[in-house]
JSON list of C-alpha atoms and ligand atoms in Angstrom, two decimals:
[
{"chain": "A", "resi": 24, "resn": "MET", "atom": "CA", "xyz": [0.11, -0.10, -0.10]},
{"chain": "A", "resi": 25, "resn": "ASN", "atom": "CA", "xyz": [1.51, 3.32, -0.63]},
{"chain": "A", "resi": 26, "resn": "ASN", "atom": "CA", "xyz": [-0.97, 5.73, 0.84]},
{"chain": "A", "resi": 27, "resn": "PRO", "atom": "CA", "xyz": [-0.25, 9.76, 1.20]},
{"chain": "A", "resi": 28, "resn": "ASP", "atom": "CA", "xyz": [-1.67, 10.31, 4.62]},
{"chain": "A", "resi": 29, "resn": "PRO", "atom": "CA", "xyz": [1.00, 9.56, 7.17]},
{"chain": "A", "resi": 30, "resn": "LYS", "atom": "CA", "xyz": [-2.11, 10.02, 10.21]},
{"chain": "A", "resi": 31, "resn": "LEU", "atom": "CA", "xyz": [-4.20, 7.06, 8.04]},
{"chain": "A", "resi": 32, "resn": "GLN", "atom": "CA", "xyz": [-1.31, 4.95, 7.15]},
{"chain": "A", "resi": 33, "resn": "ASN", "atom": "CA", "xyz": [0.16, 4.79, 10.76]},
{"chain": "A", "resi": 34, "resn": "ALA", "atom": "CA", "xyz": [-3.69, 3.64, 11.95]},
{"chain": "A", "resi": 35, "resn": "ILE", "atom": "CA", "xyz": [-4.10, 1.48, 9.20]},
{"chain": "A", "resi": 36, "resn": "GLU", "atom": "CA", "xyz": [-0.72, -0.12, 10.31]},
{"chain": "A", "resi": 37, "resn": "LYS", "atom": "CA", "xyz": [-1.70, -0.31, 14.46]},
{"chain": "A", "resi": 38, "resn": "ALA", "atom": "CA", "xyz": [-5.25, -1.42, 13.13]},
{"chain": "A", "resi": 39, "resn": "GLN", "atom": "CA", "xyz": [-3.80, -4.54, 11.20]},
{"chain": "A", "resi": 40, "resn": "GLN", "atom": "CA", "xyz": [-1.13, -5.57, 14.34]},
{"chain": "A", "resi": 41, "resn": "VAL", "atom": "CA", "xyz": [-3.81, -5.49, 16.88]},
{"chain": "A", "resi": 42, "resn": "THR", "atom": "CA", "xyz": [-5.88, -7.80, 14.69]},
{"chain": "A", "resi": 43, "resn": "GLU", "atom": "CA", "xyz": [-3.47, -9.78, 16.19]},
{"chain": "A", "resi": 44, "resn": "ASN", "atom": "CA", "xyz": [-5.27, -10.04, 19.31]},
{"chain": "A", "resi": 45, "resn": "ALA", "atom": "CA", "xyz": [-8.35, -10.99, 18.70]},
{"chain": "A", "resi": 46, "resn": "TYR", "atom": "CA", "xyz": [-9.85, -13.54, 20.86]},
{"chain": "A", "resi": 47, "resn": "VAL", "atom": "CA", "xyz": [-12.05, -15.05, 18.59]},
{"chain": "A", "resi": 48, "resn": "PRO", "atom": "CA", "xyz": [-12.46, -19.23, 19.36]},
{"chain": "A", "resi": 49, "resn": "TYR", "atom": "CA", "xyz": [-16.63, -18.88, 17.86]},
{"chain": "A", "resi": 50, "resn": "SER", "atom": "CA", "xyz": [-16.34, -16.97, 15.54]},
{"chain": "A", "resi": 51, "resn": "ASN", "atom": "CA", "xyz": [-13.07, -16.73, 13.88]},
{"chain": "A", "resi": 52, "resn": "TYR", "atom": "CA", "xyz": [-13.24, -13.10, 12.48]},
{"chain": "A", "resi": 53, "resn": "ALA", "atom": "CA", "xyz": [-10.79, -11.00, 14.02]},
{"chain": "A", "resi": 54, "resn": "VAL", "atom": "CA", "xyz": [-11.17, -7.40, 14.33]},
{"chain": "A", "resi": 55, "resn": "GLY", "atom": "CA", "xyz": [-8.72, -4.55, 14.68]},
{"chain": "A", "resi": 56, "resn": "ALA", "atom": "CA", "xyz": [-9.31, -0.88, 15.89]},
{"chain": "A", "resi": 57, "resn": "ALA", "atom": "CA", "xyz": [-7.61, 2.29, 15.78]},
{"chain": "A", "resi": 58, "resn": "LEU", "atom": "CA", "xyz": [-9.01, 4.76, 17.49]},
{"chain": "A", "resi": 59, "resn": "VAL", "atom": "CA", "xyz": [-6.91, 8.66, 16.56]},
{"chain": "A", "resi": 60, "resn": "SER", "atom": "CA", "xyz": [-8.03, 11.45, 19.32]},
{"chain": "A", "resi": 61, "resn": "THR", "atom": "CA", "xyz": [-7.69, 14.83, 18.44]},
{"chain": "A", "resi": 62, "resn": "ASP", "atom": "CA", "xyz": [-4.40, 14.81, 19.51]},
{"chain": "A", "resi": 63, "resn": "GLY", "atom": "CA", "xyz": [-3.53, 12.15, 17.57]},
{"chain": "A", "resi": 64, "resn": "THR", "atom": "CA", "xyz": [-3.11, 9.56, 20.49]},
{"chain": "A", "resi": 65, "resn": "ILE", "atom": "CA", "xyz": [-4.19, 5.69, 18.69]},
{"chain": "A", "resi": 66, "resn": "PHE", "atom": "CA", "xyz": [-6.42, 3.71, 21.23]},
{"chain": "A", "resi": 67, "resn": "THR", "atom": "CA", "xyz": [-6.53, 0.35, 19.58]},
{"chain": "A", "resi": 68, "resn": "GLY", "atom": "CA", "xyz": [-8.87, -2.71, 20.36]},
{"chain": "A", "resi": 69, "resn": "CYS", "atom": "CA", "xyz": [-9.53, -6.24, 19.39]},
{"chain": "A", "resi": 70, "resn": "ASN", "atom": "CA", "xyz": [-12.71, -8.08, 19.90]},
{"chain": "A", "resi": 71, "resn": "VAL", "atom": "CA", "xyz": [-13.29, -10.22, 22.55]},
{"chain": "A", "resi": 72, "resn": "GLU", "atom": "CA", "xyz": [-15.79, -12.99, 22.08]},
{"chain": "A", "resi": 73, "resn": "ASN", "atom": "CA", "xyz": [-17.27, -15.09, 25.23]},
{"chain": "A", "resi": 74, "resn": "ALA", "atom": "CA", "xyz": [-18.84, -18.31, 25.59]},
{"chain": "A", "resi": 75, "resn": "SER", "atom": "CA", "xyz": [-21.14, -16.27, 26.59]},
{"chain": "A", "resi": 76, "resn": "PHE", "atom": "CA", "xyz": [-21.59, -15.02, 23.55]},
{"chain": "A", "resi": 77, "resn": "PRO", "atom": "CA", "xyz": [-24.08, -11.44, 23.90]},
{"chain": "A", "resi": 78, "resn": "ALA", "atom": "CA", "xyz": [-21.22, -10.49, 26.37]},
{"chain": "A", "resi": 79, "resn": "THR", "atom": "CA", "xyz": [-18.50, -10.49, 23.59]},
{"chain": "A", "resi": 80, "resn": "ILE", "atom": "CA", "xyz": [-16.42, -6.85, 23.48]},
{"chain": "A", "resi": 81, "resn": "CYS", "atom": "CA", "xyz": [-16.48, -5.65, 19.57]},
{"chain": "A", "resi": 82, "resn": "ALA", "atom": "CA", "xyz": [-12.84, -3.61, 18.34]},
{"chain": "A", "resi": 83, "resn": "GLU", "atom": "CA", "xyz": [-14.26, -0.27, 18.53]},
{"chain": "A", "resi": 84, "resn": "ARG", "atom": "CA", "xyz": [-15.88, -0.63, 21.47]},
{"chain": "A", "resi": 85, "resn": "ALA", "atom": "CA", "xyz": [-12.69, -1.63, 22.99]},
{"chain": "A", "resi": 86, "resn": "ALA", "atom": "CA", "xyz": [-10.47, 0.70, 21.89]},
{"chain": "A", "resi": 87, "resn": "LEU", "atom": "CA", "xyz": [-13.49, 3.44, 23.24]},
{"chain": "A", "resi": 88, "resn": "VAL", "atom": "CA", "xyz": [-13.50, 2.24, 26.47]},
{"chain": "A", "resi": 89, "resn": "LYS", "atom": "CA", "xyz": [-9.27, 2.40, 26.45]},
{"chain": "A", "resi": 90, "resn": "ALA", "atom": "CA", "xyz": [-9.88, 5.67, 25.09]},
{"chain": "A", "resi": 91, "resn": "ILE", "atom": "CA", "xyz": [-12.04, 6.88, 27.43]},
{"chain": "A", "resi": 92, "resn": "SER", "atom": "CA", "xyz": [-10.56, 4.68, 30.95]},
{"chain": "A", "resi": 93, "resn": "GLU", "atom": "CA", "xyz": [-7.66, 7.25, 30.23]},
{"chain": "A", "resi": 94, "resn": "GLY", "atom": "CA", "xyz": [-9.95, 10.26, 29.95]},
{"chain": "A", "resi": 95, "resn": "VAL", "atom": "CA", "xyz": [-8.96, 10.97, 26.36]},
{"chain": "A", "resi": 96, "resn": "ARG", "atom": "CA", "xyz": [-13.45, 11.87, 24.49]},
{"chain": "A", "resi": 97, "resn": "GLU", "atom": "CA", "xyz": [-12.57, 13.40, 21.35]},
{"chain": "A", "resi": 98, "resn": "PHE", "atom": "CA", "xyz": [-11.56, 11.33, 18.43]},
{"chain": "A", "resi": 99, "resn": "ASP", "atom": "CA", "xyz": [-10.95, 12.35, 14.71]},
{"chain": "A", "resi": 100, "resn": "LEU", "atom": "CA", "xyz": [-10.40, 9.06, 12.91]},
{"chain": "A", "resi": 101, "resn": "ILE", "atom": "CA", "xyz": [-11.11, 5.20, 13.83]},
{"chain": "A", "resi": 102, "resn": "VAL", "atom": "CA", "xyz": [-9.75, 2.70, 10.84]},
{"chain": "A", "resi": 103, "resn": "VAL", "atom": "CA", "xyz": [-11.25, -0.77, 11.14]},
{"chain": "A", "resi": 104, "resn": "ALA", "atom": "CA", "xyz": [-9.71, -4.08, 9.70]},
{"chain": "A", "resi": 105, "resn": "THR", "atom": "CA", "xyz": [-10.74, -7.58, 9.40]},
{"chain": "A", "resi": 106, "resn": "ARG", "atom": "CA", "xyz": [-10.38, -9.95, 6.69]},
{"chain": "A", "resi": 107, "resn": "ASP", "atom": "CA", "xyz": [-13.19, -8.11, 4.06]},
{"chain": "A", "resi": 108, "resn": "GLY", "atom": "CA", "xyz": [-13.41, -5.23, 5.20]},
{"chain": "A", "resi": 109, "resn": "GLY", "atom": "CA", "xyz": [-16.41, -5.00, 7.18]},
{"chain": "A", "resi": 110, "resn": "SER", "atom": "CA", "xyz": [-18.41, -2.34, 8.26]},
{"chain": "A", "resi": 111, "resn": "PRO", "atom": "CA", "xyz": [-18.85, -1.47, 11.94]},
{"chain": "A", "resi": 112, "resn": "CYS", "atom": "CA", "xyz": [-21.78, -2.97, 13.69]},
{"chain": "A", "resi": 113, "resn": "GLY", "atom": "CA", "xyz": [-24.77, -0.98, 14.52]},
{"chain": "A", "resi": 114, "resn": "ILE", "atom": "CA", "xyz": [-23.81, -0.75, 18.96]},
{"chain": "A", "resi": 115, "resn": "CYS", "atom": "CA", "xyz": [-20.82, 0.76, 17.98]},
{"chain": "A", "resi": 116, "resn": "ARG", "atom": "CA", "xyz": [-21.74, 3.41, 15.99]},
{"chain": "A", "resi": 117, "resn": "GLN", "atom": "CA", "xyz": [-24.06, 4.23, 18.20]},
{"chain": "A", "resi": 118, "resn": "MET", "atom": "CA", "xyz": [-21.03, 4.33, 21.51]},
{"chain": "A", "resi": 119, "resn": "LEU", "atom": "CA", "xyz": [-19.00, 6.06, 18.82]},
{"chain": "A", "resi": 120, "resn": "TYR", "atom": "CA", "xyz": [-21.75, 8.71, 18.20]},
{"chain": "A", "resi": 121, "resn": "GLU", "atom": "CA", "xyz": [-21.95, 9.64, 21.77]},
{"chain": "A", "resi": 122, "resn": "PHE", "atom": "CA", "xyz": [-18.33, 11.17, 21.30]},
{"chain": "A", "resi": 123, "resn": "ALA", "atom": "CA", "xyz": [-17.32, 11.87, 18.34]},
{"chain": "A", "resi": 124, "resn": "PRO", "atom": "CA", "xyz": [-20.35, 11.82, 15.84]},
{"chain": "A", "resi": 125, "resn": "THR", "atom": "CA", "xyz": [-18.66, 13.44, 12.72]},
{"chain": "A", "resi": 126, "resn": "MET", "atom": "CA", "xyz": [-15.74, 11.35, 13.04]},
{"chain": "A", "resi": 127, "resn": "ARG", "atom": "CA", "xyz": [-13.86, 9.74, 9.80]},
{"chain": "A", "resi": 128, "resn": "VAL", "atom": "CA", "xyz": [-14.53, 5.91, 9.72]},
{"chain": "A", "resi": 129, "resn": "VAL", "atom": "CA", "xyz": [-11.96, 3.93, 7.31]},
{"chain": "A", "resi": 130, "resn": "THR", "atom": "CA", "xyz": [-12.24, 0.10, 7.00]},
{"chain": "A", "resi": 131, "resn": "VAL", "atom": "CA", "xyz": [-9.89, -1.75, 5.64]},
{"chain": "A", "resi": 132, "resn": "ASP", "atom": "CA", "xyz": [-9.29, -5.50, 4.40]},
{"chain": "A", "resi": 133, "resn": "ALA", "atom": "CA", "xyz": [-6.61, -8.37, 5.45]},
{"chain": "A", "resi": 134, "resn": "GLN", "atom": "CA", "xyz": [-4.94, -6.68, 2.39]},
{"chain": "A", "resi": 135, "resn": "ASN", "atom": "CA", "xyz": [-5.45, -2.55, 3.44]},
{"chain": "A", "resi": 136, "resn": "GLU", "atom": "CA", "xyz": [-7.25, -1.65, 0.73]},
{"chain": "A", "resi": 137, "resn": "ILE", "atom": "CA", "xyz": [-9.95, 0.45, 1.74]},
{"chain": "A", "resi": 138, "resn": "HIS", "atom": "CA", "xyz": [-13.59, -0.37, 1.44]},
{"chain": "A", "resi": 139, "resn": "LEU", "atom": "CA", "xyz": [-15.03, 2.44, 3.37]},
{"chain": "A", "resi": 140, "resn": "ASP", "atom": "CA", "xyz": [-13.91, 5.98, 4.24]},
{"chain": "A", "resi": 141, "resn": "THR", "atom": "CA", "xyz": [-16.85, 7.61, 5.52]},
{"chain": "A", "resi": 142, "resn": "THR", "atom": "CA", "xyz": [-18.07, 9.93, 8.35]},
{"chain": "A", "resi": 143, "resn": "LEU", "atom": "CA", "xyz": [-19.68, 8.25, 11.53]},
{"chain": "A", "resi": 144, "resn": "ASP", "atom": "CA", "xyz": [-22.71, 10.60, 11.61]},
{"chain": "A", "resi": 145, "resn": "LYS", "atom": "CA", "xyz": [-23.48, 8.86, 7.41]},
{"chain": "A", "resi": 146, "resn": "LEU", "atom": "CA", "xyz": [-23.24, 5.54, 8.83]},
{"chain": "A", "resi": 147, "resn": "LEU", "atom": "CA", "xyz": [-25.52, 6.30, 11.80]},
{"chain": "A", "resi": 148, "resn": "PRO", "atom": "CA", "xyz": [-28.37, 9.68, 10.18]},
{"chain": "A", "resi": 149, "resn": "HIS", "atom": "CA", "xyz": [-29.92, 10.87, 12.99]},
{"chain": "A", "resi": 150, "resn": "GLY", "atom": "CA", "xyz": [-28.05, 8.46, 16.06]},
{"chain": "A", "resi": 151, "resn": "PHE", "atom": "CA", "xyz": [-29.32, 8.97, 18.80]},
{"chain": "A", "resi": 152, "resn": "ASP", "atom": "CA", "xyz": [-27.78, 11.91, 21.26]},
{"chain": "A", "resi": 153, "resn": "SER", "atom": "CA", "xyz": [-30.55, 12.84, 24.64]},
{"chain": "A", "resi": 154, "resn": "LEU", "atom": "CA", "xyz": [-32.31, 11.21, 26.70]},
{"chain": "A", "resi": 155, "resn": "PRO", "atom": "CA", "xyz": [-35.97, 13.62, 27.94]},
{"chain": "B", "resi": 229, "resn": "THU", "atom": "N1", "xyz": [-17.31, -7.17, 15.57]},
{"chain": "B", "resi": 229, "resn": "THU", "atom": "C1", "xyz": [-16.08, -6.22, 16.00]},
{"chain": "B", "resi": 229, "resn": "THU", "atom": "O1", "xyz": [-15.26, -6.57, 16.62]},
{"chain": "B", "resi": 229, "resn": "THU", "atom": "N2", "xyz": [-17.06, -4.81, 15.02]},
{"chain": "B", "resi": 229, "resn": "THU", "atom": "C2", "xyz": [-18.07, -5.10, 14.69]},
{"chain": "B", "resi": 229, "resn": "THU", "atom": "O2", "xyz": [-18.81, -3.64, 14.24]},
{"chain": "B", "resi": 229, "resn": "THU", "atom": "C3", "xyz": [-18.86, -5.84, 14.20]},
{"chain": "B", "resi": 229, "resn": "THU", "atom": "C4", "xyz": [-18.32, -7.39, 14.66]},
{"chain": "B", "resi": 229, "resn": "THU", "atom": "C5", "xyz": [-16.90, -9.09, 16.43]},
{"chain": "B", "resi": 229, "resn": "THU", "atom": "C6", "xyz": [-17.41, -9.43, 16.96]},
{"chain": "B", "resi": 229, "resn": "THU", "atom": "C7", "xyz": [-17.56, -10.68, 16.88]},
{"chain": "B", "resi": 229, "resn": "THU", "atom": "O3", "xyz": [-16.73, -11.45, 17.20]},
{"chain": "B", "resi": 229, "resn": "THU", "atom": "C8", "xyz": [-17.06, -11.19, 15.29]},
{"chain": "B", "resi": 229, "resn": "THU", "atom": "O4", "xyz": [-16.88, -9.22, 14.83]},
{"chain": "B", "resi": 229, "resn": "THU", "atom": "C9", "xyz": [-18.73, -11.08, 14.53]},
{"chain": "B", "resi": 229, "resn": "THU", "atom": "O5", "xyz": [-20.06, -10.85, 14.51]}
]
């Protein structure tokens, strides 16, 4: 891959690397996420499955909770790496929307091919952002 955007390039590499840590004995579908804060820090996450299937956490939310736990709440970009360039699930879209509704979202496959390069508000129009 020859990507002229170094910030994106770096995040793609981090997302690819962290797929190696995915714990996926049930689906065998590894996901890696690299969430980039507005100050340029990268928080990575992978999916972690569980024998109680609904307890599974997605890569995007794993990265998000790491960042929030470290006191970081503003984000520019998330890169999601999978074997086929799959896009973030609805729960992850909503979780990310809380903090960065207009952030850039990029998905890549195992060959570093970009499948999606969009913004979160396009992936989740009218996301929920208020309680009555
Ligand atoms: N998964 C993610 O990590 N992120 C998504 O946005 C979609 C799905 C994980 C959950 C599960 O471990 C595997 O992919 C198959 O659904």
